[in-house]
PDB file of C-alpha atoms and ligand atoms in Angstrom:
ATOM      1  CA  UNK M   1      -8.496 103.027  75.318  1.00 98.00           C
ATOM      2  CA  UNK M   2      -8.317 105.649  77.734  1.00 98.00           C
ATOM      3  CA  UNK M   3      -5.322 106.611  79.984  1.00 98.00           C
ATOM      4  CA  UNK M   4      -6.031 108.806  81.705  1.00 98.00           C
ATOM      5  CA  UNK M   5      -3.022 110.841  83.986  1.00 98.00           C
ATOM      6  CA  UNK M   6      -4.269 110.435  87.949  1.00 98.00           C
ATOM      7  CA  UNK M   7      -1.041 111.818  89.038  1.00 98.00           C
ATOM      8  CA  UNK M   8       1.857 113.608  87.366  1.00 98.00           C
ATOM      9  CA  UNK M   9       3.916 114.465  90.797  1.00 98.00           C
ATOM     10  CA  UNK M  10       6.382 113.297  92.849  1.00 97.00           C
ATOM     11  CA  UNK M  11       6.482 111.980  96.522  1.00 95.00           C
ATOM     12  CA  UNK M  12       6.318 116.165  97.528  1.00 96.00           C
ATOM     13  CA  UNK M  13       2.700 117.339  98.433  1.00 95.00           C
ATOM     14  CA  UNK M  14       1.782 119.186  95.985  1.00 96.00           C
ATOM     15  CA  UNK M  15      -2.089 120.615  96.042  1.00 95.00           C
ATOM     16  CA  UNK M  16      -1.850 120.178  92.016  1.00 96.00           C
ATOM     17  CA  UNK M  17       0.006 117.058  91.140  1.00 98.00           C
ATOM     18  CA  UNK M  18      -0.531 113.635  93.214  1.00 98.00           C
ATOM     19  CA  UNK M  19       2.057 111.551  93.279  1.00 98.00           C
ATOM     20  CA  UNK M  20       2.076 108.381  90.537  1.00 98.00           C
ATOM     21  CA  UNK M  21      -1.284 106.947  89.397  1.00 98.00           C
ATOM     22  CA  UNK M  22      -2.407 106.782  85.960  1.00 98.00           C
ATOM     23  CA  UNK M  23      -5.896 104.652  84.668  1.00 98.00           C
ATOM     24  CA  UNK M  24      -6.194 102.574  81.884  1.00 98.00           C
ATOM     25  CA  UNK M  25      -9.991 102.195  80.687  1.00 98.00           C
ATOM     26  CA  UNK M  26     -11.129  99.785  77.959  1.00 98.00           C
ATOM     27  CA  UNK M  27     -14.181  97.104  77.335  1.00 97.00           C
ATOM     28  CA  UNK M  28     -15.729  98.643  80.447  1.00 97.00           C
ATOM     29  CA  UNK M  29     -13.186  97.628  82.804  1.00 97.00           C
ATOM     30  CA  UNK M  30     -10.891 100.283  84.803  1.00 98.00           C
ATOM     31  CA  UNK M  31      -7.648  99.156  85.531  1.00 98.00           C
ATOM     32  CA  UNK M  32      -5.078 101.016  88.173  1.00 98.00           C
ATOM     33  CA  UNK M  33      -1.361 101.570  87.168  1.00 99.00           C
ATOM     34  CA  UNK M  34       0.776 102.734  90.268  1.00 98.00           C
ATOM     35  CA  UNK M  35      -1.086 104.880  93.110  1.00 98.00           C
ATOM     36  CA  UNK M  36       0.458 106.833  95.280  1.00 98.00           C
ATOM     37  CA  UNK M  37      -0.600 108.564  98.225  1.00 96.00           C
ATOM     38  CA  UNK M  38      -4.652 110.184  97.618  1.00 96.00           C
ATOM     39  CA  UNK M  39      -4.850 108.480  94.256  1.00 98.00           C
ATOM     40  CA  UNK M  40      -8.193 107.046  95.832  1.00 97.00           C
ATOM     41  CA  UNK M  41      -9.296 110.401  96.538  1.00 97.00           C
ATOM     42  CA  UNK M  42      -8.057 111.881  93.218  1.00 97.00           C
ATOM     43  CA  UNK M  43      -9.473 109.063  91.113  1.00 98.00           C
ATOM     44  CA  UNK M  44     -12.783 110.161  93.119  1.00 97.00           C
ATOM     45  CA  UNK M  45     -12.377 113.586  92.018  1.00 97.00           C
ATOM     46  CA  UNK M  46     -12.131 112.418  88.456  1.00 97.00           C
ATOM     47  CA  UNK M  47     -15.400 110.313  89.088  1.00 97.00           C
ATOM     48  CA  UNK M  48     -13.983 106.937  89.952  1.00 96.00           C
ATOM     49  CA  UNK M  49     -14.773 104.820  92.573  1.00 93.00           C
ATOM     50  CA  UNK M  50     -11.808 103.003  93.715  1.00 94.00           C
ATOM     51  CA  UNK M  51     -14.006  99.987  95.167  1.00 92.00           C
ATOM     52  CA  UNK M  52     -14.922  99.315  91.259  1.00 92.00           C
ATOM     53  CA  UNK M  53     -11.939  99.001  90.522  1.00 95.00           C
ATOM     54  CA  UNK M  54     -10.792  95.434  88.006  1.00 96.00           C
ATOM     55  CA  UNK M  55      -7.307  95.441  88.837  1.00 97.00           C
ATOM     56  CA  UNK M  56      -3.916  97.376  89.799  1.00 98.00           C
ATOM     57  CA  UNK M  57      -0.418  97.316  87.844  1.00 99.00           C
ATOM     58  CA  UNK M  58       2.541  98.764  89.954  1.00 98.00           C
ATOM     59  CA  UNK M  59       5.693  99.946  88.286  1.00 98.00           C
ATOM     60  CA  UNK M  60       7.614  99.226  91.579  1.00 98.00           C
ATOM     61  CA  UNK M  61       7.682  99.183  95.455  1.00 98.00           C
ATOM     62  CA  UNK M  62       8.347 102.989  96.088  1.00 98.00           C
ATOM     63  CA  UNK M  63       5.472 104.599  98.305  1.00 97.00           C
ATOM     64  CA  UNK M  64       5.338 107.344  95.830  1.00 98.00           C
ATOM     65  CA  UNK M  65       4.237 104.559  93.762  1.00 98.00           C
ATOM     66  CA  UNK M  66       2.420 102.239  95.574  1.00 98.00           C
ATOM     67  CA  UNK M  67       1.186 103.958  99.052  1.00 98.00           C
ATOM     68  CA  UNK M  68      -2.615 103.990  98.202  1.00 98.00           C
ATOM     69  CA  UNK M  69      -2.784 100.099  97.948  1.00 98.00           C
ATOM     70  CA  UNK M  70      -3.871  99.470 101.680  1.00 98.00           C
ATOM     71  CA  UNK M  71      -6.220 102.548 101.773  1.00 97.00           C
ATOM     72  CA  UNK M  72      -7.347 101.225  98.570  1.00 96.00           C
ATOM     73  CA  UNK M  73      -7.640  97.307  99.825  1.00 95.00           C
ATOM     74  CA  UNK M  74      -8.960  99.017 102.658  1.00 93.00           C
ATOM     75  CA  UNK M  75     -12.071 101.132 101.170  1.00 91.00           C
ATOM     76  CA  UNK M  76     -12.738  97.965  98.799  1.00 90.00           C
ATOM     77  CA  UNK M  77     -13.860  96.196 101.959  1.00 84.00           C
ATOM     78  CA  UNK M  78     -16.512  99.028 103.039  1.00 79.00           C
ATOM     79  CA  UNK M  79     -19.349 100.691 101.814  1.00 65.00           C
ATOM     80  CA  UNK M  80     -22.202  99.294 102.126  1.00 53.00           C
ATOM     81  CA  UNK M  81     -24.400 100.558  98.806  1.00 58.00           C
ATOM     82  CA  UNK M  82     -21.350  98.235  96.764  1.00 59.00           C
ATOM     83  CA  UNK M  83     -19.222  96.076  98.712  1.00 64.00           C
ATOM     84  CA  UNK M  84     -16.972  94.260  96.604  1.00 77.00           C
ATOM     85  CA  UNK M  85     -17.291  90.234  96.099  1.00 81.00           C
ATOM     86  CA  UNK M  86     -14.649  89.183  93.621  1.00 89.00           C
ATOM     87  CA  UNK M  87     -11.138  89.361  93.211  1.00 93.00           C
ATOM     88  CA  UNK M  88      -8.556  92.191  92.791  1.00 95.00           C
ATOM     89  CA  UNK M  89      -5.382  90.746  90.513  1.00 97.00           C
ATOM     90  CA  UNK M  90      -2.470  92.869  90.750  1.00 98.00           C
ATOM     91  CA  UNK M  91       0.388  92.728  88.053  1.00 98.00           C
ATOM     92  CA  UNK M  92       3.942  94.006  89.369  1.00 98.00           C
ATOM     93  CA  UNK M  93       7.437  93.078  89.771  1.00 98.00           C
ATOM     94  CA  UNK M  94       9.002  89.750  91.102  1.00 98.00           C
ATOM     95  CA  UNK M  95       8.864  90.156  95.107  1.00 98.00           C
ATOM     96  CA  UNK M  96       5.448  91.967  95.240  1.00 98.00           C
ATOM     97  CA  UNK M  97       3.980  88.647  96.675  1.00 98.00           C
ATOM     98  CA  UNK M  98       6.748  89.582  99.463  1.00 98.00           C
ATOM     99  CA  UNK M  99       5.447  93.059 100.095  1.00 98.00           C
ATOM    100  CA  UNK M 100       2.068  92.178  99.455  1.00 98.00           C
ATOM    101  CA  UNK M 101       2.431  89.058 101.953  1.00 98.00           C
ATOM    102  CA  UNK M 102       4.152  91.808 104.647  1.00 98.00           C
ATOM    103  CA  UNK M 103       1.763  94.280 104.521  1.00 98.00           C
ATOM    104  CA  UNK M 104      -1.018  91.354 105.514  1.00 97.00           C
ATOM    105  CA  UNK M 105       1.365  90.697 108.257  1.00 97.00           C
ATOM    106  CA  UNK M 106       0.635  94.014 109.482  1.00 98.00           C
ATOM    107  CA  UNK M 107      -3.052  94.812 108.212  1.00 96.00           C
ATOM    108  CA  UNK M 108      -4.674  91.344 108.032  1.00 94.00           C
ATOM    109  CA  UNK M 109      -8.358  91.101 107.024  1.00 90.00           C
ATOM    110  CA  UNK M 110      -8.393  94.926 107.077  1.00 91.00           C
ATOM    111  CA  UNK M 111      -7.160  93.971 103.342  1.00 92.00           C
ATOM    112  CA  UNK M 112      -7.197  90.475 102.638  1.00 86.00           C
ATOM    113  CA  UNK M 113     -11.065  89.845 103.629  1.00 77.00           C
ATOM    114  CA  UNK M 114     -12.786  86.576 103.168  1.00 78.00           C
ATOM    115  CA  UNK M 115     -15.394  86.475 100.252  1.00 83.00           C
ATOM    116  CA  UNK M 116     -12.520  87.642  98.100  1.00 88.00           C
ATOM    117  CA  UNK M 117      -9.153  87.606  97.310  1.00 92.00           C
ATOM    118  CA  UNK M 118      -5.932  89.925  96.361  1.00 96.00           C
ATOM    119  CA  UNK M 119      -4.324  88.013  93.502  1.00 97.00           C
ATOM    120  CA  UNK M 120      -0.997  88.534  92.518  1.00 98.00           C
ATOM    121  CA  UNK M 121       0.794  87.997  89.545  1.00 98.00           C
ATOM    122  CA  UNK M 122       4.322  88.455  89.204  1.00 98.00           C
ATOM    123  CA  UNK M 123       6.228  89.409  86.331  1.00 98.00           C
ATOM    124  CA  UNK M 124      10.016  88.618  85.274  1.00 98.00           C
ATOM    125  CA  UNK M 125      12.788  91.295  86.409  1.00 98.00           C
ATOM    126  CA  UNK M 126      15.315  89.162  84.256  1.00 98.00           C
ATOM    127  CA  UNK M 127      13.544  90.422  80.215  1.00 98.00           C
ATOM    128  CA  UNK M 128      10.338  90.609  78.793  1.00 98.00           C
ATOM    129  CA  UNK M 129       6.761  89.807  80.359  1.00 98.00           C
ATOM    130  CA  UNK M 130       3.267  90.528  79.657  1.00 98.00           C
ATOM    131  CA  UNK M 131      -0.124  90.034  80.657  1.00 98.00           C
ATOM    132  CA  UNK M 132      -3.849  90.434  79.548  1.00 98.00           C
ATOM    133  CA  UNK M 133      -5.344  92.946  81.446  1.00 98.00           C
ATOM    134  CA  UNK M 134      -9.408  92.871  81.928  1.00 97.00           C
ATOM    135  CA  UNK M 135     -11.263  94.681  79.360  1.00 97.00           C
ATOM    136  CA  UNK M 136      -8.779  93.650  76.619  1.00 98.00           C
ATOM    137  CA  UNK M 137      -5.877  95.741  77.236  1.00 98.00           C
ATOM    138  CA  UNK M 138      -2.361  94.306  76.684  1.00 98.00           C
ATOM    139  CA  UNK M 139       0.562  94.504  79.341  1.00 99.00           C
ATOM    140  CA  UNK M 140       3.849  94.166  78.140  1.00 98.00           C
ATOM    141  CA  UNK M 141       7.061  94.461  80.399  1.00 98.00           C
ATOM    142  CA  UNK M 142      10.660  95.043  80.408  1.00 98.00           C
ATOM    143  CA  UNK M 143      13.284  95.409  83.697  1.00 98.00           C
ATOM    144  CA  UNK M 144      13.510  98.973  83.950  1.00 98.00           C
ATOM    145  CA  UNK M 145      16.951 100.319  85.823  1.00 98.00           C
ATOM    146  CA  UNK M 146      16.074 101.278  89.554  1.00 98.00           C
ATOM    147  CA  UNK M 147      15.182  99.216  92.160  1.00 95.00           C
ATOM    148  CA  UNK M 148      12.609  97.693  94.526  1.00 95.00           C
ATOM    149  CA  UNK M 149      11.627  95.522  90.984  1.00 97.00           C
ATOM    150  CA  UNK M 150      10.707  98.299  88.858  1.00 98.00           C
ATOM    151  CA  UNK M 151       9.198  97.700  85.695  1.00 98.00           C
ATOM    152  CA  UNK M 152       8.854  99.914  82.146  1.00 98.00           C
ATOM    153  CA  UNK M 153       4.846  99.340  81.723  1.00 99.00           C
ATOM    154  CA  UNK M 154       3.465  98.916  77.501  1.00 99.00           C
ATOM    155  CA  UNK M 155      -0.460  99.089  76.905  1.00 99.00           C
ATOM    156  CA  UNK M 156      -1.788  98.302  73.601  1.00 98.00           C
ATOM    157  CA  UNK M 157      -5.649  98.043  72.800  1.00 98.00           C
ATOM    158  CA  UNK M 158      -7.006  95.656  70.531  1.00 98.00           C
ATOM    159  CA  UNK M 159      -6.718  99.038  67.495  1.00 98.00           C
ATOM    160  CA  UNK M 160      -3.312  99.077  68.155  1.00 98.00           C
ATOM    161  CA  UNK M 161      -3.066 102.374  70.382  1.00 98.00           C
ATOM    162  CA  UNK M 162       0.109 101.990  72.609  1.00 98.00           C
ATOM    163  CA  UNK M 163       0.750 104.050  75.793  1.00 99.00           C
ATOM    164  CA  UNK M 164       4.710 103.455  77.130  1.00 99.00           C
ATOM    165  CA  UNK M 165       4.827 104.184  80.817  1.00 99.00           C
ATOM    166  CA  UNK M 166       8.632 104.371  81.708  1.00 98.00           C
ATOM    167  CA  UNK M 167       8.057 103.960  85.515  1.00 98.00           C
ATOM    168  CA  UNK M 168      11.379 105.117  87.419  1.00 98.00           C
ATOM    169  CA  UNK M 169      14.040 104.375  85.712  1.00 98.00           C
ATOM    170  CA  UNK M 170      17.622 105.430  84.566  1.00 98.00           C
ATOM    171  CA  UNK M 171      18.967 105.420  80.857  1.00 98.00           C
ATOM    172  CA  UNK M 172      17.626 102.402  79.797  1.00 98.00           C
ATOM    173  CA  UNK M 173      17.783 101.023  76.481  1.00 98.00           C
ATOM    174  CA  UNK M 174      14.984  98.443  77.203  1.00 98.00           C
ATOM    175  CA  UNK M 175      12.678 101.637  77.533  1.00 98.00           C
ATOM    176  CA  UNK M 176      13.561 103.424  74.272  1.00 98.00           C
ATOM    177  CA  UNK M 177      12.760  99.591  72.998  1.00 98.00           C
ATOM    178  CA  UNK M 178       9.640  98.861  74.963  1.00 98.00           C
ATOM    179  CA  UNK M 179       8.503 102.908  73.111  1.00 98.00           C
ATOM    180  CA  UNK M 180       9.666 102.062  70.003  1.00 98.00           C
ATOM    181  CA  UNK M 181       6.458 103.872  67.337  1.00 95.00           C
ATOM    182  CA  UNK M 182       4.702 104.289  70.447  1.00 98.00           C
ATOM    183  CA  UNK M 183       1.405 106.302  70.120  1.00 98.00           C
ATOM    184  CA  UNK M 184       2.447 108.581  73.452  1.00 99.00           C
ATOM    185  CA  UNK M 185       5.423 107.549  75.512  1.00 99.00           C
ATOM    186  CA  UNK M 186       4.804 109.052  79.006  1.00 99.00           C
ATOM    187  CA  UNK M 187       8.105 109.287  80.909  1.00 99.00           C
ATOM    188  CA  UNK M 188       9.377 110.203  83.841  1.00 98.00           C
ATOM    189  CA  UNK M 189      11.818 113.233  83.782  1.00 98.00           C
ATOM    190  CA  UNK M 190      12.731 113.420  87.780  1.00 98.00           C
ATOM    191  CA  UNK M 191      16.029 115.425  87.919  1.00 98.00           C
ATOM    192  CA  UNK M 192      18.066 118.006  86.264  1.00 98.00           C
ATOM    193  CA  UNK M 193      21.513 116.629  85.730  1.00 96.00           C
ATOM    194  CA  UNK M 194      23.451 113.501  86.453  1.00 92.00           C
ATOM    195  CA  UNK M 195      21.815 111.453  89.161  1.00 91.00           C
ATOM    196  CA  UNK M 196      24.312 109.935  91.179  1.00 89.00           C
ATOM    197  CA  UNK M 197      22.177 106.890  91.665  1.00 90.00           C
ATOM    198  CA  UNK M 198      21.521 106.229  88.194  1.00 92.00           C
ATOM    199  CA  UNK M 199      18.019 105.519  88.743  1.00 97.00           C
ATOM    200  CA  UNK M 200      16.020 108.454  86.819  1.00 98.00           C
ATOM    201  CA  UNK M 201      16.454 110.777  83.934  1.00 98.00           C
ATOM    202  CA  UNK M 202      17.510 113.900  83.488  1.00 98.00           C
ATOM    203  CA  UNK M 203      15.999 116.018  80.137  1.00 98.00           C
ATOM    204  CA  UNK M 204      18.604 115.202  78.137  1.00 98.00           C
ATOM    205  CA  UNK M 205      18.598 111.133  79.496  1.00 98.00           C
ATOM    206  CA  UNK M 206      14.898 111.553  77.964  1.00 98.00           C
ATOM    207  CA  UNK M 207      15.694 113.268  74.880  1.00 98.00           C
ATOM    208  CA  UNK M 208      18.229 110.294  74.040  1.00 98.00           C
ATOM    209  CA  UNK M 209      15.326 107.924  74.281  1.00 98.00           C
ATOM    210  CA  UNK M 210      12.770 109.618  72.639  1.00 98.00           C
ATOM    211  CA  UNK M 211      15.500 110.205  69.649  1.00 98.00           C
ATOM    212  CA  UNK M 212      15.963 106.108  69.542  1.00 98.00           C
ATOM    213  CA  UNK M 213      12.312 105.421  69.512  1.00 98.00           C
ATOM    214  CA  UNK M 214      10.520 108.480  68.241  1.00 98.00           C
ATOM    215  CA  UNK M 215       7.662 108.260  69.660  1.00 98.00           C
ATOM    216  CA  UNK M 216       4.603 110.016  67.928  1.00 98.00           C
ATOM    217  CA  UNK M 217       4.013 111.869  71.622  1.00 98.00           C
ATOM    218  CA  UNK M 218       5.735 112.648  74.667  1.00 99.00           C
ATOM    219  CA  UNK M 219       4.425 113.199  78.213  1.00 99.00           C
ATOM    220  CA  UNK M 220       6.717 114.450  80.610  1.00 98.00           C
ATOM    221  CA  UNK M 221       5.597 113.299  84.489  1.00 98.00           C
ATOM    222  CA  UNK M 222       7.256 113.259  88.017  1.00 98.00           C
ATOM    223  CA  UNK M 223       9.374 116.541  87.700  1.00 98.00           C
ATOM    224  CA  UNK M 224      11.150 116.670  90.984  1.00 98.00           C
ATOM    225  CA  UNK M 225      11.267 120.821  92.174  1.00 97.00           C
ATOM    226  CA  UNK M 226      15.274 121.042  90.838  1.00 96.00           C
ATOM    227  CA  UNK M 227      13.986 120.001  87.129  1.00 98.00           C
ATOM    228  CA  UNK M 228      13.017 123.178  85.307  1.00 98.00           C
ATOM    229  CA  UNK M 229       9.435 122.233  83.495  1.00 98.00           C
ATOM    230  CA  UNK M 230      10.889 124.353  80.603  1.00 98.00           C
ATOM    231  CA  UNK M 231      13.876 123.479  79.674  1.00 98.00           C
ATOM    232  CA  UNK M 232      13.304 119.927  79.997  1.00 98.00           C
ATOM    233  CA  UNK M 233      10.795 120.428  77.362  1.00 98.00           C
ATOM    234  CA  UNK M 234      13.080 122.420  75.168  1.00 98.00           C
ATOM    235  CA  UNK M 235      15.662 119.484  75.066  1.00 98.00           C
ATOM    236  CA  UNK M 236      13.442 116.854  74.350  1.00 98.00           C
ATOM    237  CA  UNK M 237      11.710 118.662  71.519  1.00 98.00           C
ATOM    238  CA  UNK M 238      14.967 119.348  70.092  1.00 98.00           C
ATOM    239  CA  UNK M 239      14.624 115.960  69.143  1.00 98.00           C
ATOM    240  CA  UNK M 240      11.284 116.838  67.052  1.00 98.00           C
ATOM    241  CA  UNK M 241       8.626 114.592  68.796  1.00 98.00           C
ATOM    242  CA  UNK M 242       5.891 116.624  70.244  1.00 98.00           C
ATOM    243  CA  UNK M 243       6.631 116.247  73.761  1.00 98.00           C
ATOM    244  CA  UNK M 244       4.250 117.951  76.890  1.00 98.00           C
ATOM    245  CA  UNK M 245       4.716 118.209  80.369  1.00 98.00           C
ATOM    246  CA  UNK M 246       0.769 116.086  81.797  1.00 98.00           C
ATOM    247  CA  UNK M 247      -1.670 117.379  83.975  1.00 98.00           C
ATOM    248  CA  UNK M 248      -3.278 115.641  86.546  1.00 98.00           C
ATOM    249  CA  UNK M 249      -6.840 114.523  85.115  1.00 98.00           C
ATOM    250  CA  UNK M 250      -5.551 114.706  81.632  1.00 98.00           C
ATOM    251  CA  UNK M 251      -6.736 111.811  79.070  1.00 98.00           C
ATOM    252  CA  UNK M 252      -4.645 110.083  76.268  1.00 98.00           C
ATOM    253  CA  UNK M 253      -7.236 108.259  73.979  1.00 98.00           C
ATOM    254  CA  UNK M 254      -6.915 106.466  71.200  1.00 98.00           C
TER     255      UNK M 254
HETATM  256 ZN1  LIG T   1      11.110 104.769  92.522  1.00 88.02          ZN
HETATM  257 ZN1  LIG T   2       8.950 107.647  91.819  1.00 88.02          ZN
END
């Protein structure tokens, strides 16, 4: 399996890290996990065509997220050396069909052309949840703690290599399960200190984690500007995991 980090950023431009987007590749099928704004165009930079795509999982609702999926839909539709003629199944969060079923509302055939379909699968927000993802890949799910029905994100291939995707989250004790012996856990590390909101982790919120799951590897991602890239991996190697801060275009395999 390949996982391969599309974006490592935030919802800030940055000319060096996209916002979230990450690919999972395995059995010759490409699958999407969150895609924020330009994913398309950074997955094209990394030698992907979008319009091949064999399906999308999304975290949660947040543009910095999610914000490629029309452009996406959009391209899929086009292009006439490889217009697309089957489905696109999208795994995410109970109310997606909502958002999904909104953004039709506004965009119409422009993504939800005839000759194929967007199909959505929802997954619980109330405990665990999985799916088979084309190409062999197992999804497994737990709630994570933010909102707009954000999910921690588990992909095992058939030898037993495990990426842990923590989404946005707070502390969350479901994610330093859903890691537990992961191969690389990459998580998000989005402020410095407390967060008011409780909805993302500070380095030491991280380090906790990683200390009750010890994973083999950690990949720091979405570093908002007030997190120093550092420090935060100081404190979570004080815990003794290997722990990096990812590049956009890096690989995991395994
Ligand atoms: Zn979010
Ligand atoms: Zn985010």
């Amino acid at each position: 399996m390949r996982f391969t980090l599309v974006g490592t950023g935030t919802t800030i431009p940055d000319a060096a890290r996209g916002p979230a987007g990450f690919l999972v590749e395995h059995g010759g099928a490409s699958v999407l996990v969150d895609g924020g704004t330009g994913t398309i165009g950074r997955l094209a930079a990394l030698g992907v065509d979008a319009r091949t795509l064999d399906g999308g999982v999304y975290s949660h609702r947040h543009v910095d997220h999610c914000g490629d999926l029309v452009p996406l839909l959009f391209t899929m539709r086009v292009g006439a050396d490889r217009p697309r003629h089957r489905d696109y199944p999208i795994w995410a969060g109970t109310g997606f069909q909502d958002f999904f079923d909104g953004l039709v509302g506004v965009y119409g055939k422009w993504i939800q052309p005839e000759g194929w379909k967007v199909r959505i699968s929802e997954l619980t927000l109330e405990g665990a949840d999985g799916a088979d993802l084309p190409g062999g890949v197992r999804l497994d799910t737990l709630p994570a703690v933010h909102s707009a029905g954000a999910l921690h994100l588990s992909f095992t291939a058939p030898n037993g290599f495990r990426v842990v995707f923590s989404g946005d989250t707070g502390p969350s004790e479901a994610l330093a399960r859903l890691a537990a012996g992961a191969d690389v856990l990459v998580t998000e590390c989005a402020v410095a200190g407390a967060d008011p909101w409780n909805s993302h982790l500070n380095p030491h919120d991280v380090a906790a984690i990683v200390a009750a799951a010890r994973p083999k590897r950690v990949v720091l991602t979405h570093l908002y500007p007030s997190v120093d890239p550092e420090l935060a991996l100081a404190v979570v190697r004080a815990t003794g995991v290997p722990t990096e801060r990812g590049l956009d275009g890096q690989v995991l395999e395994g």
